Amino acid sequence: MKVPATDPNTMDAPTPDDALHLVKGEGPIVAADGRPLKASLRRALRREKLRALGLVAPLLIFVLVSFIAPIADMLFRSVENQIVADTLPRTVAALEDWDYSSGEAPGEDVFAAFYVDLSEAVALKTHTRLGTRLNYEMTGMSSLFRKTGRRVGRFDTDIYADQFAALDPAWKDGAAWMEMMSAPGIESVLPETASAWQSWLRILENEGDDPAEETPADFVFTMLYRDLARGADVSAYNGPGADRLAAAAAAVGGFETVSIKEQFLKADKDWGDPEVWGVIQTFSPPYTPGYFLAAVDLKLTPHGIEKQPEEQQIYVMLFNRTLFMSLVITGACILLGYPVAYLLSSLPLRTSNILMILVLLPFWTSLLVRTSAWKVLLQQQGVINDILVWLGLVDDANRLILINNQTGTIIAMTHILLPFMILPLYSVMKTIPPSYMRAAKSLGATNWTAFWRVYFPQSVPGIGAGSILVFILAIGYYITPELVGGTSGTFISNRIAYHISSSLNWGLAAALGTILLGVVLILYWLYDRIVGIDNVSLG
Amino acid sequence: MAAEASDDAFVVFERVQKSYDGETLVVKDLNLSIGKGEFLTMLGPSGSGKTTCLMMLAGFETATHGDIRLGGVSINNIPPHKRGIGMVFQNYALFPHMTVAENLSFPLEVRGMDKATREEKVKRALDMVQMGEFGGRRPAQLSGGQQQRIALARALVFEPELVLMDEPLGALDKQLREHMQFEIKHLHERLGITVVYVTHDQTEALTMSDRVAVFNDGVIQQLDPPDVLYEEPQNSFVAQFIGENNTLEGTIEAIENGIARVRLDHGELIDAVPVNVNKVGERTRVSIRPERVEYNPERMPPDAHTVRAEVLEFIYMGDIYRTRLNVAGNENFIIKTRNAPDQRRLKPGEVIEVGWRPQDCRALDA
Ligand SMILES: Nc1ncnc2c1ncn2[C@@H]1O[C@H](COP(=O)(O)OP(=O)(O)OP(=O)(O)O)[C@@H](O)[C@H]1O
Ligand SMILES: [Mg+2]
């Protein structure tokens, strides 16, 4: 009958005999099946835990995928900046030796590196994206990259190709190049050429062409000239075309030359501006605080952190406005919701259920419809103004402006968020027995004192819960401010939406979102410190 | 039965009626006067209107009709907080967000007393209920009995002349309950306050009260001191409700010289005291207390009526024997006898003669 009890399902039931062993047993207490009691208990608990985990697993996975992952992605995007180093790897490396404070544009080496990088980027069409990215930091970058991109293929550097071909026509032969560039040791002899050759291969691969049949682009010849002119030790190379290379090395001294830097300056004189290079240098690291600085109206410049120009400082103002208006909305919800919740909780169940339906009714209508209804009600020729004019409270000539400003946002959002205040309040108030108020009155308290000293303190957890809900919902609200907020009533979230869908500056949108998240967490922490989160009852 | 509004009456209900829904009267024509310093208990089954009466007195419900006077002044239009009535609620209603001391200090604070006086009075009240060290605790940190005492102290701390208690001991276990009954009674005697007490525990009512008002169906069935209530129930409801009781049904055959002759449905003819029967031929319910029934021939009172009875069941209960008999067709006829050395234990199946004095046998309404 004693099966080895490994599978819990086939475990033997304890027998009275086992129990006897248990009592008489010395040393660690053992369970009925002879295992140590602790191990048995752990195993039993583990099964419980696994079952619990199994039950929550679908939700857990869903939350991970749909909530945690996007937030992590957002946090990552808010600092991520690999595009510069990815698109201009050689330039970024070359710029390390350049000192911005010198006040002069970098020298020929940087331009040479930039020439190769940009040539590849243009062929792969990544230069416009880079231009857009850098344009966030300095206006004009986008068009600068676009314009130069159109010219970079027509630089006067073609003279190098012609001069090499004049030495030996084989220099125009792609197959010969292939042979030479795939020989071992060539990178150390002709480093810039080898690097440019890799770019050339990627360009051809992107176009689906065979390198053996194409004459390399001008930038490859330019780099070859630079390597040889710098006095590359061609004797160290003895692979295919070594003779040709040696001949070229001997001849480059007499070559006609062209300055790459000048070519760029000819394409656009802005390349002579050290500011442009300063920006590229500043934003070359793969991670940058630039988005966060931009989100608080600062900017990262080559001189360090600076304030944005006055007319571009909007984010701090928007954050302040969002916080302030969310507080006002929360306050309005408390003021309007508290009496309603009180009434609901003190009425008999049947009546309160009917009223509760009225409270919940807004939930059953589309948010868009409700918000649009407010437009109809609040506009200057709208229902509310009409009534006020009709009552003579407002002069027809200066009707109230209730929409497309902060007032409109506050009115509409208070209405929309009111149920989130009423429901937790109601659920808390429902649990306060009426005998407390009676007791207070029997002890001599007036209605007001009884309410304020006895009822109200007990309803505070409801206010806390409702306030947290309303405030956090309000701070991230988007549709309503968008529709009824005009320019003065929009929230930070509207700006985030703009950056996500219109300006496509996702990094800034992510930074703004991260700050918003941080603000909410800080407020939550403060709230916990001041009110105590145990004092919040969510029902 | 109705209390005449005597001059020294402190609380007076006069022709008070109460209806919640406008259809049924929960309290019907209540007349009651309570003397100063009296301990009056309202006793009755659930839903009989006890709490409603208390709430009307405290001011949380308004009487639909009639007048309630406190110290000679009609209080119908005085709001609860000006009535100065202490109240102990069934669930204690201690404010959970205040400490015990704050709870006690609350009624003093709203009366505008200064801090020193408040502290002094709170301390005295806490000492009075032997809870002196518990001032700093929250109500949730107290046991049921301790909460009960705090509720009591809070109702007394502002020295009201009248204290209402609505089943204050309902939530306590038997032992604690008996202890608290004693303490409340003791406080009442010491402080000389007037107490109106609601319970549906009849032992509690009998042991604590000066007078007990038995409620049923919104009407006071009987208002008397406990002994009178027990010995001389005025109708069969009271007889049934208070203590244990044997009933035999029959018809009045004659009433003469304060003695009613009752022909039991089973055939026997017995004598009884007519209480609320007055016509020959009227149906009646004759009530006899179990401890007034005798079966030992040697102790049988000389003028006793005897009836044949068959023993059905004998229960040993320690201090008493409880025997169930079949008497005149009633198979639930109980007799209780003291456990004494000379007392015989009856055996089931035995046929005996039981008897009682006619004075102990009351002919009540059917
Ligand atoms: N607020 C109310 N609205 C309507 N009917 C009520 C209300 N309060 C009490 N009643 C009804 O009035 C009757 C008397 O109630 P009351 O509370 O006075 O009874 P009680 O004697 O205190 O009973 P218990 O011993 O169960 O506390 C009951 O039938 C009850 O249903
Ligand atoms: Mg009651």
Tab-separated table of N, CA and C in Angstrom, chain B residues 252-261 271-275 277-278 280 358-359 361:
chain	number	residue	atom	x	y	z
B	252	ILE	N	-66.083	29.562	30.464
B	252	ILE	CA	-66.585	30.001	31.769
B	252	ILE	C	-67.975	29.426	31.993
B	253	GLU	N	-68.161	28.792	33.160
B	253	GLU	CA	-69.499	28.306	33.468
B	253	GLU	C	-70.216	29.210	34.435
B	254	ALA	N	-69.427	29.787	35.321
B	254	ALA	CA	-70.055	30.704	36.275
B	254	ALA	C	-68.984	31.598	36.854
B	255	ILE	N	-69.402	32.811	37.244
B	255	ILE	CA	-68.495	33.688	37.981
B	255	ILE	C	-69.246	34.162	39.213
B	256	GLU	N	-68.762	33.774	40.372
B	256	GLU	CA	-69.400	34.270	41.586
B	256	GLU	C	-68.367	34.429	42.685
B	257	ASN	N	-68.527	35.485	43.483
B	257	ASN	CA	-67.626	35.801	44.597
B	257	ASN	C	-66.169	35.840	44.163
B	258	GLY	N	-65.933	36.402	43.018
B	258	GLY	CA	-64.544	36.522	42.575
B	258	GLY	C	-63.933	35.198	42.185
B	259	ILE	N	-64.713	34.192	41.983
B	259	ILE	CA	-64.184	32.894	41.547
B	259	ILE	C	-64.905	32.516	40.256
B	260	ALA	N	-64.114	32.088	39.276
B	260	ALA	CA	-64.723	31.651	38.021
B	260	ALA	C	-64.658	30.141	37.954
B	261	ARG	N	-65.780	29.552	37.541
B	261	ARG	CA	-65.796	28.113	37.302
B	261	ARG	C	-65.538	27.892	35.819
B	271	ASP	N	-61.673	25.720	39.402
B	271	ASP	CA	-61.865	27.096	39.845
B	271	ASP	C	-60.657	27.923	39.435
B	272	ALA	N	-60.918	29.202	39.162
B	272	ALA	CA	-59.805	30.083	38.801
B	272	ALA	C	-60.170	31.501	39.153
B	273	VAL	N	-59.131	32.361	39.240
B	273	VAL	CA	-59.378	33.779	39.479
B	273	VAL	C	-59.718	34.419	38.139
B	274	PRO	N	-60.877	35.029	38.013
B	274	PRO	CA	-61.189	35.669	36.724
B	274	PRO	C	-60.399	36.982	36.606
B	275	VAL	N	-59.635	37.125	35.572
B	275	VAL	CA	-58.817	38.330	35.428
B	275	VAL	C	-59.409	39.244	34.363
B	277	VAL	N	-61.921	38.076	32.153
B	277	VAL	CA	-63.118	37.424	31.604
B	277	VAL	C	-64.277	37.888	32.466
B	278	ASN	N	-65.416	38.085	31.874
B	278	ASN	CA	-66.526	38.527	32.711
B	278	ASN	C	-67.887	37.951	32.313
B	280	VAL	N	-70.394	34.624	31.373
B	280	VAL	CA	-70.586	33.184	31.364
B	280	VAL	C	-70.646	32.752	29.900
B	358	PRO	N	-56.583	27.608	43.922
B	358	PRO	CA	-57.343	28.356	42.913
B	358	PRO	C	-56.781	29.773	42.708
B	359	GLN	N	-56.154	30.375	43.774
B	359	GLN	CA	-55.605	31.719	43.615
B	359	GLN	C	-54.470	31.750	42.598
B	361	CYS	N	-54.360	30.125	39.941
B	361	CYS	CA	-54.866	29.705	38.650
B	361	CYS	C	-55.690	30.851	38.098
